[in-house]
């Protein structure tokens, strides 16, 4: 086999999927998870998640009954854990789109093993995030004000408000992610349909698979649609967290108003999302035995993406602090100084430590391949990113311009319960996904194993593509 | 090149490389040496491109000579024109360095055949160490923060000129929709006393001045050169920045940036040409590692160079995203440049097969991506400053939106550096039609020069917009000098990295 | 199905060897209609599909009058063979044929001679509609119907910078809907009933087998000739698929 696309070992390339995997083995390995008897561990995890989901119900119910006073938000910090959690969850979602769209456009084929997984994560994370604006308004039954419908004053929403932009950005993001995810699922649902032994499964998966026949005429449009979705999701994912950052940056508050916020938020979002993908992947890999498909190489590559995005975040921190100094503006300088020495110094330390410093360990192969280290770091990444949002939101509001209105934000038990509850929502949905849908894109993984190359077969010499004029696809069939 | 059959068999043999086990490495290296002869991809004597450096050197020498005349004639104009030219040529050069870094970081196979051209252009970065000297010598005319410099004095004059020349009609013009805020009418004066009022009271000065657009005109006329509290405030703010904005540190930083760039440019070309002869795959691994560290150096030097050489032209203005904005311009212009240059080389009959429509398709995609990225960064910077309307920030856009001709340039940047090229190269078909792609690249390259002009020249201060012959000769001088060095190296170096283990991937590359 | 030893073995062999084996396998494994009847894989469902057992009048008029014949299905073990079969069908002038593969096979579009997908045009139309809708909505609501001046930003087009985010989001939203539903329309899905699902072997398409189907409606379709043709393309198996019984008139 002379295909130049084979891994070049001299420069450290290794196959994406462990050698020896065939179309059949890949299908079996992934589809079996949804077909076998539910493992006991799954039930345990599901039970715990349901408890947390119940906690969310209780906390939200109490909030709606009593009003937002049950949270710690109060003057001068009118935004507290609610918006922190909103931004955190939205950010986590971004890795899914990055993996499914941006890496697709960059032809990073290693994404095939993790994209389904992280797309599902995106959708569930955005659902958790989307909960907050609804309950944050206090009187949730007026949440429809967020949409462009006239209210009783015959007034329209203020489209100059970044919060309105947020509504459009987040709902578009959710819708497009869902479409993208479903389109990716169609061929795999057909696989589950064709493998299913019992008629009920066959009916359900068959219905969802829309009668997919793997027809090349259909693949052609399918691939184009997938490419277009990837192409439009790429600016979309940039826009969503940019719009979230506009919520802060359009203000005149020192620490919020800075022009680097949009790309900085996007980098941070992708970073935290990769952290969570890593955490979940390590667990799923352990439980479901997909190590040959999600190899150490995948984990290493994810580490590298995290190193990159962490460095971008570090760059943004550096720019913020440098410009705070460079501006010569007392108030700009003050917020920077208060970040480090103010009463919330304890939040700033993990923010910088976990986001900008800790991932620098990924320069070393040891940390990129040691599963225990990965597990710890990937969790700390999300802790750090949570603190980043907390530092930005509370750390910029607790000191008003007038010392008379300085305050100190403390979360209440309901704040904490709601946050823990969203975890319950997330994991409940995620476990259902693991149980009932293929967690790895079967069709896409098949497309990256060597046997998928129609020219990689025996006896086919690979000819150079002479300026595109020579068509390697039109080689004569051997023996003809 | 001439013997296609021979080459084909050679390539077939090279294709065996990936299959080999590490133990056979030495063997392969030996075999490879017979295959791609270094001489094969070196420009022949008679080739136009082999002699192009002479032409570039001629243009450069003439341009620099005329620039010197410009310096004699109008030193202040020369200072700005030269800085503009310097930045306009430096940015694509840095972009090519970024291209090399990017390809190594991502271990790209498809781009191997183009990478050499980028390496050559990046290796020319050393020229800017010399070309920077006039900027250093004219610093007092350029940067208002230079103590006792002319710029500091001219600044005051300009402030008045701008204000007095602004008519009420112009003020009412809703260029940005922000004209109601009268504080912005005085771009060069720091209105919000950082110490005295603070940003929280940013809008307070507006209120004091009362509503109505006529107010600042009167104010400016009434104001003397000295004793104006706002000017004193501005001086004080600049004073607070002395730790960074002082001549000694500025000079040291410039040396650091220029040295790092020259070193990176050399390092990448040097290692890559070494691989041409040794065929050692370890060099590829080494360069990938090196590029990880290099990208940090690149990012920070580029950012701070942008702050030093462009942003500090308006020492009161600041924007955290500014380095990224300049970087976006670097990337777009570098892609445009690489597309144009490789197409030029192809037109002389070399590299016709090695760089084909598939590569251009990808180059087009990436260029398109960076055009969108530029627009994103530019929008983020503009919208946030426009929306918050903090006086010391809006002065940047005030200069570029509220003076007729510059507003036109600003609009042109939106329309011609984003909207038109966006629709021009969005389609797969146009990216694969080399004529259209070349047109789009040339267009974007020219618009990049306009973009740099738009960044630098409004600070020249003569109200409105005036183009001078000095701009042009400086551009020719700097561009010619840089190209002469690059093209000279190009005439002696193989045009593709024939020792790269992924070369075959690039040669057989096809867009799915 | 997956562990065809010959298949693996031939990987290592040279060109001629591969060809010889492929031919051999085609010779041994391609089932004649009589064999097909006894093939355990076909099960009960396929009991009536053998070509020669069909009344001659139906066979002759395949796809024209009775709709009884739906298509011929050929199975291949590797994407490469499927690709070459498609190339040959195209070269032979067939138009209504299709490849059924577990993943999109690189180069298949060209092998089948498909036109470039036109989906992009649908999407760009939708995208521009989205942009305009967003702009018109905000302009009418905030500038015309109930002008809102917020933060010193006038209720006019000059505040367009604040409209950009929503214009962008709706552009994306409309494009995404167009891409997905445009693709559905072009592929005519959902379509849960298709004669090809009558074949039991076909279920393997979503696992790791590669199929070519030639529709009976194809002007060049002649049962015997087409079947012979497909057999010569090194198919592992050639099968005749009929319209499902329920759809007979």
JSON list of C-alpha atoms in Angstrom, two decimals, chain B residues 19-212:
[
{"chain": "B", "resi": 19, "resn": "UNK", "atom": "CA", "xyz": [5.85, 1.99, 4.69]},
{"chain": "B", "resi": 20, "resn": "UNK", "atom": "CA", "xyz": [9.37, 1.63, 5.89]},
{"chain": "B", "resi": 21, "resn": "UNK", "atom": "CA", "xyz": [10.24, 0.81, 9.46]},
{"chain": "B", "resi": 22, "resn": "UNK", "atom": "CA", "xyz": [12.50, 3.10, 11.43]},
{"chain": "B", "resi": 23, "resn": "UNK", "atom": "CA", "xyz": [15.35, 0.67, 11.11]},
{"chain": "B", "resi": 24, "resn": "UNK", "atom": "CA", "xyz": [15.40, 1.22, 7.40]},
{"chain": "B", "resi": 25, "resn": "UNK", "atom": "CA", "xyz": [15.64, 4.93, 7.81]},
{"chain": "B", "resi": 26, "resn": "UNK", "atom": "CA", "xyz": [19.22, 5.30, 6.72]},
{"chain": "B", "resi": 27, "resn": "UNK", "atom": "CA", "xyz": [18.45, 3.24, 3.70]},
{"chain": "B", "resi": 28, "resn": "UNK", "atom": "CA", "xyz": [15.56, 5.47, 2.74]},
{"chain": "B", "resi": 29, "resn": "UNK", "atom": "CA", "xyz": [17.57, 8.58, 3.22]},
{"chain": "B", "resi": 30, "resn": "UNK", "atom": "CA", "xyz": [20.13, 7.20, 0.83]},
{"chain": "B", "resi": 31, "resn": "UNK", "atom": "CA", "xyz": [17.46, 6.25, -1.68]},
{"chain": "B", "resi": 32, "resn": "UNK", "atom": "CA", "xyz": [15.70, 9.55, -1.40]},
{"chain": "B", "resi": 33, "resn": "UNK", "atom": "CA", "xyz": [18.79, 11.45, -2.25]},
{"chain": "B", "resi": 34, "resn": "UNK", "atom": "CA", "xyz": [18.77, 9.99, -5.72]},
{"chain": "B", "resi": 35, "resn": "UNK", "atom": "CA", "xyz": [15.16, 10.81, -6.20]},
{"chain": "B", "resi": 36, "resn": "UNK", "atom": "CA", "xyz": [14.57, 14.46, -5.61]},
{"chain": "B", "resi": 37, "resn": "UNK", "atom": "CA", "xyz": [17.69, 16.17, -6.70]},
{"chain": "B", "resi": 38, "resn": "UNK", "atom": "CA", "xyz": [18.03, 19.47, -4.99]},
{"chain": "B", "resi": 39, "resn": "UNK", "atom": "CA", "xyz": [18.96, 21.05, -8.27]},
{"chain": "B", "resi": 40, "resn": "UNK", "atom": "CA", "xyz": [15.69, 20.05, -9.82]},
{"chain": "B", "resi": 41, "resn": "UNK", "atom": "CA", "xyz": [13.70, 22.67, -7.99]},
{"chain": "B", "resi": 42, "resn": "UNK", "atom": "CA", "xyz": [16.21, 25.47, -8.11]},
{"chain": "B", "resi": 43, "resn": "UNK", "atom": "CA", "xyz": [15.31, 28.23, -10.52]},
{"chain": "B", "resi": 44, "resn": "UNK", "atom": "CA", "xyz": [17.25, 28.00, -13.75]},
{"chain": "B", "resi": 45, "resn": "UNK", "atom": "CA", "xyz": [19.48, 30.77, -14.96]},
{"chain": "B", "resi": 46, "resn": "UNK", "atom": "CA", "xyz": [17.16, 32.03, -17.63]},
{"chain": "B", "resi": 47, "resn": "UNK", "atom": "CA", "xyz": [14.05, 32.02, -15.49]},
{"chain": "B", "resi": 48, "resn": "UNK", "atom": "CA", "xyz": [12.46, 35.42, -14.91]},
{"chain": "B", "resi": 49, "resn": "UNK", "atom": "CA", "xyz": [12.26, 34.75, -11.21]},
{"chain": "B", "resi": 50, "resn": "UNK", "atom": "CA", "xyz": [15.94, 33.97, -10.95]},
{"chain": "B", "resi": 51, "resn": "UNK", "atom": "CA", "xyz": [16.63, 37.54, -11.88]},
{"chain": "B", "resi": 52, "resn": "UNK", "atom": "CA", "xyz": [13.65, 39.18, -10.26]},
{"chain": "B", "resi": 53, "resn": "UNK", "atom": "CA", "xyz": [15.69, 40.19, -7.24]},
{"chain": "B", "resi": 54, "resn": "UNK", "atom": "CA", "xyz": [17.70, 42.55, -9.40]},
{"chain": "B", "resi": 55, "resn": "UNK", "atom": "CA", "xyz": [14.55, 44.34, -10.44]},
{"chain": "B", "resi": 56, "resn": "UNK", "atom": "CA", "xyz": [13.30, 44.46, -6.85]},
{"chain": "B", "resi": 57, "resn": "UNK", "atom": "CA", "xyz": [16.66, 45.78, -5.70]},
{"chain": "B", "resi": 58, "resn": "UNK", "atom": "CA", "xyz": [16.51, 48.48, -8.35]},
{"chain": "B", "resi": 59, "resn": "UNK", "atom": "CA", "xyz": [13.02, 49.54, -7.34]},
{"chain": "B", "resi": 60, "resn": "UNK", "atom": "CA", "xyz": [14.00, 49.40, -3.68]},
{"chain": "B", "resi": 61, "resn": "UNK", "atom": "CA", "xyz": [17.10, 51.51, -4.17]},
{"chain": "B", "resi": 62, "resn": "UNK", "atom": "CA", "xyz": [15.21, 54.08, -6.20]},
{"chain": "B", "resi": 63, "resn": "UNK", "atom": "CA", "xyz": [12.39, 54.11, -3.66]},
{"chain": "B", "resi": 64, "resn": "UNK", "atom": "CA", "xyz": [14.72, 54.54, -0.73]},
{"chain": "B", "resi": 65, "resn": "UNK", "atom": "CA", "xyz": [16.63, 57.28, -2.52]},
{"chain": "B", "resi": 66, "resn": "UNK", "atom": "CA", "xyz": [13.41, 59.16, -3.23]},
{"chain": "B", "resi": 67, "resn": "UNK", "atom": "CA", "xyz": [12.31, 58.55, 0.36]},
{"chain": "B", "resi": 68, "resn": "UNK", "atom": "CA", "xyz": [15.51, 60.16, 1.52]},
{"chain": "B", "resi": 69, "resn": "UNK", "atom": "CA", "xyz": [14.59, 63.11, -0.64]},
{"chain": "B", "resi": 70, "resn": "UNK", "atom": "CA", "xyz": [11.21, 63.11, 1.02]},
{"chain": "B", "resi": 71, "resn": "UNK", "atom": "CA", "xyz": [12.89, 63.11, 4.39]},
{"chain": "B", "resi": 72, "resn": "UNK", "atom": "CA", "xyz": [14.78, 66.24, 3.43]},
{"chain": "B", "resi": 73, "resn": "UNK", "atom": "CA", "xyz": [11.69, 67.82, 1.99]},
{"chain": "B", "resi": 74, "resn": "UNK", "atom": "CA", "xyz": [9.14, 67.11, 4.73]},
{"chain": "B", "resi": 75, "resn": "UNK", "atom": "CA", "xyz": [10.57, 65.21, 7.66]},
{"chain": "B", "resi": 76, "resn": "UNK", "atom": "CA", "xyz": [7.29, 64.81, 9.51]},
{"chain": "B", "resi": 77, "resn": "UNK", "atom": "CA", "xyz": [5.46, 63.52, 6.50]},
{"chain": "B", "resi": 78, "resn": "UNK", "atom": "CA", "xyz": [8.32, 61.18, 5.80]},
{"chain": "B", "resi": 79, "resn": "UNK", "atom": "CA", "xyz": [8.21, 59.85, 9.34]},
{"chain": "B", "resi": 80, "resn": "UNK", "atom": "CA", "xyz": [4.57, 58.82, 8.98]},
{"chain": "B", "resi": 81, "resn": "UNK", "atom": "CA", "xyz": [4.86, 57.64, 5.39]},
{"chain": "B", "resi": 82, "resn": "UNK", "atom": "CA", "xyz": [7.84, 55.55, 6.26]},
{"chain": "B", "resi": 83, "resn": "UNK", "atom": "CA", "xyz": [6.20, 54.01, 9.30]},
{"chain": "B", "resi": 84, "resn": "UNK", "atom": "CA", "xyz": [3.20, 53.19, 7.14]},
{"chain": "B", "resi": 85, "resn": "UNK", "atom": "CA", "xyz": [5.41, 51.57, 4.51]},
{"chain": "B", "resi": 86, "resn": "UNK", "atom": "CA", "xyz": [7.38, 49.71, 7.13]},
{"chain": "B", "resi": 87, "resn": "UNK", "atom": "CA", "xyz": [4.25, 48.28, 8.73]},
{"chain": "B", "resi": 88, "resn": "UNK", "atom": "CA", "xyz": [2.60, 47.53, 5.39]},
{"chain": "B", "resi": 89, "resn": "UNK", "atom": "CA", "xyz": [5.54, 45.37, 4.32]},
{"chain": "B", "resi": 90, "resn": "UNK", "atom": "CA", "xyz": [6.35, 43.97, 7.75]},
{"chain": "B", "resi": 91, "resn": "UNK", "atom": "CA", "xyz": [2.86, 42.62, 8.40]},
{"chain": "B", "resi": 92, "resn": "UNK", "atom": "CA", "xyz": [2.68, 40.23, 5.42]},
{"chain": "B", "resi": 93, "resn": "UNK", "atom": "CA", "xyz": [6.26, 39.18, 6.13]},
{"chain": "B", "resi": 94, "resn": "UNK", "atom": "CA", "xyz": [5.28, 38.27, 9.67]},
{"chain": "B", "resi": 95, "resn": "UNK", "atom": "CA", "xyz": [2.22, 36.55, 8.25]},
{"chain": "B", "resi": 96, "resn": "UNK", "atom": "CA", "xyz": [4.42, 34.25, 6.21]},
{"chain": "B", "resi": 97, "resn": "UNK", "atom": "CA", "xyz": [6.31, 33.37, 9.38]},
{"chain": "B", "resi": 98, "resn": "UNK", "atom": "CA", "xyz": [2.96, 32.58, 10.94]},
{"chain": "B", "resi": 99, "resn": "UNK", "atom": "CA", "xyz": [2.11, 30.40, 7.95]},
{"chain": "B", "resi": 100, "resn": "UNK", "atom": "CA", "xyz": [5.26, 28.36, 8.51]},
{"chain": "B", "resi": 101, "resn": "UNK", "atom": "CA", "xyz": [4.54, 28.06, 12.23]},
{"chain": "B", "resi": 102, "resn": "UNK", "atom": "CA", "xyz": [0.97, 27.07, 11.57]},
{"chain": "B", "resi": 103, "resn": "UNK", "atom": "CA", "xyz": [1.92, 24.31, 9.14]},
{"chain": "B", "resi": 104, "resn": "UNK", "atom": "CA", "xyz": [4.44, 22.87, 11.57]},
{"chain": "B", "resi": 105, "resn": "UNK", "atom": "CA", "xyz": [2.12, 23.12, 14.54]},
{"chain": "B", "resi": 106, "resn": "UNK", "atom": "CA", "xyz": [-0.62, 21.25, 12.76]},
{"chain": "B", "resi": 107, "resn": "UNK", "atom": "CA", "xyz": [1.76, 18.82, 11.00]},
{"chain": "B", "resi": 108, "resn": "UNK", "atom": "CA", "xyz": [0.14, 19.69, 7.71]},
{"chain": "B", "resi": 109, "resn": "UNK", "atom": "CA", "xyz": [0.91, 17.50, 4.79]},
{"chain": "B", "resi": 110, "resn": "UNK", "atom": "CA", "xyz": [-1.01, 19.32, 2.11]},
{"chain": "B", "resi": 111, "resn": "UNK", "atom": "CA", "xyz": [0.96, 22.53, 2.34]},
{"chain": "B", "resi": 112, "resn": "UNK", "atom": "CA", "xyz": [4.47, 21.18, 2.13]},
{"chain": "B", "resi": 113, "resn": "UNK", "atom": "CA", "xyz": [5.05, 22.40, -1.40]},
{"chain": "B", "resi": 114, "resn": "UNK", "atom": "CA", "xyz": [3.96, 25.93, -0.53]},
{"chain": "B", "resi": 115, "resn": "UNK", "atom": "CA", "xyz": [5.82, 26.06, 2.73]},
{"chain": "B", "resi": 116, "resn": "UNK", "atom": "CA", "xyz": [9.18, 26.75, 1.17]},
{"chain": "B", "resi": 117, "resn": "UNK", "atom": "CA", "xyz": [7.94, 29.96, -0.40]},
{"chain": "B", "resi": 118, "resn": "UNK", "atom": "CA", "xyz": [6.66, 31.05, 2.99]},
{"chain": "B", "resi": 119, "resn": "UNK", "atom": "CA", "xyz": [9.95, 30.07, 4.62]},
{"chain": "B", "resi": 120, "resn": "UNK", "atom": "CA", "xyz": [11.80, 32.20, 2.11]},
{"chain": "B", "resi": 121, "resn": "UNK", "atom": "CA", "xyz": [9.60, 35.18, 2.79]},
{"chain": "B", "resi": 122, "resn": "UNK", "atom": "CA", "xyz": [9.93, 34.70, 6.53]},
{"chain": "B", "resi": 123, "resn": "UNK", "atom": "CA", "xyz": [13.68, 34.47, 6.26]},
{"chain": "B", "resi": 124, "resn": "UNK", "atom": "CA", "xyz": [13.64, 37.96, 4.80]},
{"chain": "B", "resi": 125, "resn": "UNK", "atom": "CA", "xyz": [12.48, 39.34, 8.15]},
{"chain": "B", "resi": 126, "resn": "UNK", "atom": "CA", "xyz": [16.07, 40.19, 8.96]},
{"chain": "B", "resi": 127, "resn": "UNK", "atom": "CA", "xyz": [15.86, 43.08, 6.51]},
{"chain": "B", "resi": 128, "resn": "UNK", "atom": "CA", "xyz": [13.50, 44.88, 8.83]},
{"chain": "B", "resi": 129, "resn": "UNK", "atom": "CA", "xyz": [16.21, 45.16, 11.44]},
{"chain": "B", "resi": 130, "resn": "UNK", "atom": "CA", "xyz": [17.90, 47.61, 9.10]},
{"chain": "B", "resi": 131, "resn": "UNK", "atom": "CA", "xyz": [14.73, 49.07, 7.67]},
{"chain": "B", "resi": 132, "resn": "UNK", "atom": "CA", "xyz": [13.63, 49.93, 11.20]},
{"chain": "B", "resi": 133, "resn": "UNK", "atom": "CA", "xyz": [16.39, 52.51, 11.60]},
{"chain": "B", "resi": 134, "resn": "UNK", "atom": "CA", "xyz": [14.47, 55.40, 9.99]},
{"chain": "B", "resi": 135, "resn": "UNK", "atom": "CA", "xyz": [11.54, 54.69, 12.32]},
{"chain": "B", "resi": 136, "resn": "UNK", "atom": "CA", "xyz": [13.88, 54.89, 15.27]},
{"chain": "B", "resi": 137, "resn": "UNK", "atom": "CA", "xyz": [15.44, 58.09, 13.95]},
{"chain": "B", "resi": 138, "resn": "UNK", "atom": "CA", "xyz": [12.09, 59.76, 13.39]},
{"chain": "B", "resi": 139, "resn": "UNK", "atom": "CA", "xyz": [10.54, 58.61, 16.66]},
{"chain": "B", "resi": 140, "resn": "UNK", "atom": "CA", "xyz": [10.34, 62.12, 18.00]},
{"chain": "B", "resi": 141, "resn": "UNK", "atom": "CA", "xyz": [8.19, 63.12, 15.06]},
{"chain": "B", "resi": 142, "resn": "UNK", "atom": "CA", "xyz": [5.96, 60.07, 15.31]},
{"chain": "B", "resi": 143, "resn": "UNK", "atom": "CA", "xyz": [5.21, 59.40, 18.90]},
{"chain": "B", "resi": 144, "resn": "UNK", "atom": "CA", "xyz": [3.68, 62.08, 21.08]},
{"chain": "B", "resi": 145, "resn": "UNK", "atom": "CA", "xyz": [4.94, 60.33, 24.19]},
{"chain": "B", "resi": 146, "resn": "UNK", "atom": "CA", "xyz": [8.57, 61.00, 23.26]},
{"chain": "B", "resi": 147, "resn": "UNK", "atom": "CA", "xyz": [9.59, 63.71, 25.64]},
{"chain": "B", "resi": 148, "resn": "UNK", "atom": "CA", "xyz": [10.31, 67.00, 24.00]},
{"chain": "B", "resi": 149, "resn": "UNK", "atom": "CA", "xyz": [9.57, 65.46, 20.63]},
{"chain": "B", "resi": 150, "resn": "UNK", "atom": "CA", "xyz": [7.93, 67.31, 17.78]},
{"chain": "B", "resi": 151, "resn": "UNK", "atom": "CA", "xyz": [4.99, 64.96, 17.78]},
{"chain": "B", "resi": 152, "resn": "UNK", "atom": "CA", "xyz": [4.12, 65.98, 21.30]},
{"chain": "B", "resi": 153, "resn": "UNK", "atom": "CA", "xyz": [3.93, 69.60, 20.19]},
{"chain": "B", "resi": 154, "resn": "UNK", "atom": "CA", "xyz": [2.25, 68.88, 16.89]},
{"chain": "B", "resi": 155, "resn": "UNK", "atom": "CA", "xyz": [-0.32, 66.92, 18.78]},
{"chain": "B", "resi": 156, "resn": "UNK", "atom": "CA", "xyz": [-1.58, 70.05, 20.40]},
{"chain": "B", "resi": 157, "resn": "UNK", "atom": "CA", "xyz": [-1.70, 71.91, 17.13]},
{"chain": "B", "resi": 158, "resn": "UNK", "atom": "CA", "xyz": [-3.53, 69.06, 15.55]},
{"chain": "B", "resi": 159, "resn": "UNK", "atom": "CA", "xyz": [-6.05, 68.93, 18.28]},
{"chain": "B", "resi": 160, "resn": "UNK", "atom": "CA", "xyz": [-6.99, 72.48, 17.60]},
{"chain": "B", "resi": 161, "resn": "UNK", "atom": "CA", "xyz": [-6.89, 72.12, 13.88]},
{"chain": "B", "resi": 162, "resn": "UNK", "atom": "CA", "xyz": [-9.16, 69.15, 13.97]},
{"chain": "B", "resi": 163, "resn": "UNK", "atom": "CA", "xyz": [-11.61, 70.85, 16.17]},
{"chain": "B", "resi": 164, "resn": "UNK", "atom": "CA", "xyz": [-11.71, 74.15, 14.35]},
{"chain": "B", "resi": 165, "resn": "UNK", "atom": "CA", "xyz": [-12.01, 72.56, 10.98]},
{"chain": "B", "resi": 166, "resn": "UNK", "atom": "CA", "xyz": [-14.91, 70.49, 12.08]},
{"chain": "B", "resi": 167, "resn": "UNK", "atom": "CA", "xyz": [-18.08, 72.24, 11.16]},
{"chain": "B", "resi": 168, "resn": "UNK", "atom": "CA", "xyz": [-21.34, 71.83, 12.88]},
{"chain": "B", "resi": 169, "resn": "UNK", "atom": "CA", "xyz": [-22.70, 70.14, 9.79]},
{"chain": "B", "resi": 170, "resn": "UNK", "atom": "CA", "xyz": [-20.03, 67.49, 10.01]},
{"chain": "B", "resi": 171, "resn": "UNK", "atom": "CA", "xyz": [-20.76, 67.00, 13.62]},
{"chain": "B", "resi": 172, "resn": "UNK", "atom": "CA", "xyz": [-24.38, 66.36, 12.92]},
{"chain": "B", "resi": 173, "resn": "UNK", "atom": "CA", "xyz": [-23.47, 63.73, 10.37]},
{"chain": "B", "resi": 174, "resn": "UNK", "atom": "CA", "xyz": [-24.46, 60.44, 11.91]},
{"chain": "B", "resi": 175, "resn": "UNK", "atom": "CA", "xyz": [-21.38, 58.55, 10.87]},
{"chain": "B", "resi": 176, "resn": "UNK", "atom": "CA", "xyz": [-21.35, 56.25, 13.83]},
{"chain": "B", "resi": 177, "resn": "UNK", "atom": "CA", "xyz": [-24.49, 57.24, 15.54]},
{"chain": "B", "resi": 178, "resn": "UNK", "atom": "CA", "xyz": [-22.37, 58.41, 18.40]},
{"chain": "B", "resi": 179, "resn": "UNK", "atom": "CA", "xyz": [-21.96, 61.99, 17.43]},
{"chain": "B", "resi": 180, "resn": "UNK", "atom": "CA", "xyz": [-24.23, 63.18, 20.13]},
{"chain": "B", "resi": 181, "resn": "UNK", "atom": "CA", "xyz": [-21.50, 62.71, 22.67]},
{"chain": "B", "resi": 182, "resn": "UNK", "atom": "CA", "xyz": [-19.62, 65.98, 22.48]},
{"chain": "B", "resi": 183, "resn": "UNK", "atom": "CA", "xyz": [-16.69, 64.76, 24.51]},
{"chain": "B", "resi": 184, "resn": "UNK", "atom": "CA", "xyz": [-15.53, 62.88, 21.48]},
{"chain": "B", "resi": 185, "resn": "UNK", "atom": "CA", "xyz": [-14.99, 66.00, 19.47]},
{"chain": "B", "resi": 186, "resn": "UNK", "atom": "CA", "xyz": [-11.66, 66.52, 21.07]},
{"chain": "B", "resi": 187, "resn": "UNK", "atom": "CA", "xyz": [-9.77, 63.45, 20.09]},
{"chain": "B", "resi": 188, "resn": "UNK", "atom": "CA", "xyz": [-6.37, 64.35, 21.36]},
{"chain": "B", "resi": 189, "resn": "UNK", "atom": "CA", "xyz": [-7.37, 65.59, 24.72]},
{"chain": "B", "resi": 190, "resn": "UNK", "atom": "CA", "xyz": [-8.00, 63.34, 27.57]},
{"chain": "B", "resi": 191, "resn": "UNK", "atom": "CA", "xyz": [-11.40, 64.39, 28.79]},
{"chain": "B", "resi": 192, "resn": "UNK", "atom": "CA", "xyz": [-12.11, 61.97, 31.57]},
{"chain": "B", "resi": 193, "resn": "UNK", "atom": "CA", "xyz": [-9.75, 62.82, 34.36]},
{"chain": "B", "resi": 194, "resn": "UNK", "atom": "CA", "xyz": [-8.61, 59.47, 35.49]},
{"chain": "B", "resi": 195, "resn": "UNK", "atom": "CA", "xyz": [-7.64, 60.75, 38.86]},
{"chain": "B", "resi": 196, "resn": "UNK", "atom": "CA", "xyz": [-10.28, 63.36, 39.29]},
{"chain": "B", "resi": 197, "resn": "UNK", "atom": "CA", "xyz": [-13.43, 61.94, 37.87]},
{"chain": "B", "resi": 198, "resn": "UNK", "atom": "CA", "xyz": [-12.69, 58.36, 36.98]},
{"chain": "B", "resi": 199, "resn": "UNK", "atom": "CA", "xyz": [-14.29, 56.26, 34.30]},
{"chain": "B", "resi": 200, "resn": "UNK", "atom": "CA", "xyz": [-17.43, 55.82, 36.28]},
{"chain": "B", "resi": 201, "resn": "UNK", "atom": "CA", "xyz": [-17.98, 59.47, 35.74]},
{"chain": "B", "resi": 202, "resn": "UNK", "atom": "CA", "xyz": [-16.96, 59.26, 32.12]},
{"chain": "B", "resi": 203, "resn": "UNK", "atom": "CA", "xyz": [-20.13, 60.83, 31.01]},
{"chain": "B", "resi": 204, "resn": "UNK", "atom": "CA", "xyz": [-19.97, 63.59, 33.53]},
{"chain": "B", "resi": 205, "resn": "UNK", "atom": "CA", "xyz": [-17.73, 65.86, 31.44]},
{"chain": "B", "resi": 206, "resn": "UNK", "atom": "CA", "xyz": [-20.24, 65.64, 28.61]},
{"chain": "B", "resi": 207, "resn": "UNK", "atom": "CA", "xyz": [-22.92, 66.83, 30.90]},
{"chain": "B", "resi": 208, "resn": "UNK", "atom": "CA", "xyz": [-20.81, 69.70, 32.07]},
{"chain": "B", "resi": 209, "resn": "UNK", "atom": "CA", "xyz": [-20.19, 70.83, 28.56]},
{"chain": "B", "resi": 210, "resn": "UNK", "atom": "CA", "xyz": [-23.86, 70.71, 28.00]},
{"chain": "B", "resi": 211, "resn": "UNK", "atom": "CA", "xyz": [-25.67, 69.22, 25.07]},
{"chain": "B", "resi": 212, "resn": "UNK", "atom": "CA", "xyz": [-25.26, 70.36, 21.52]}
]
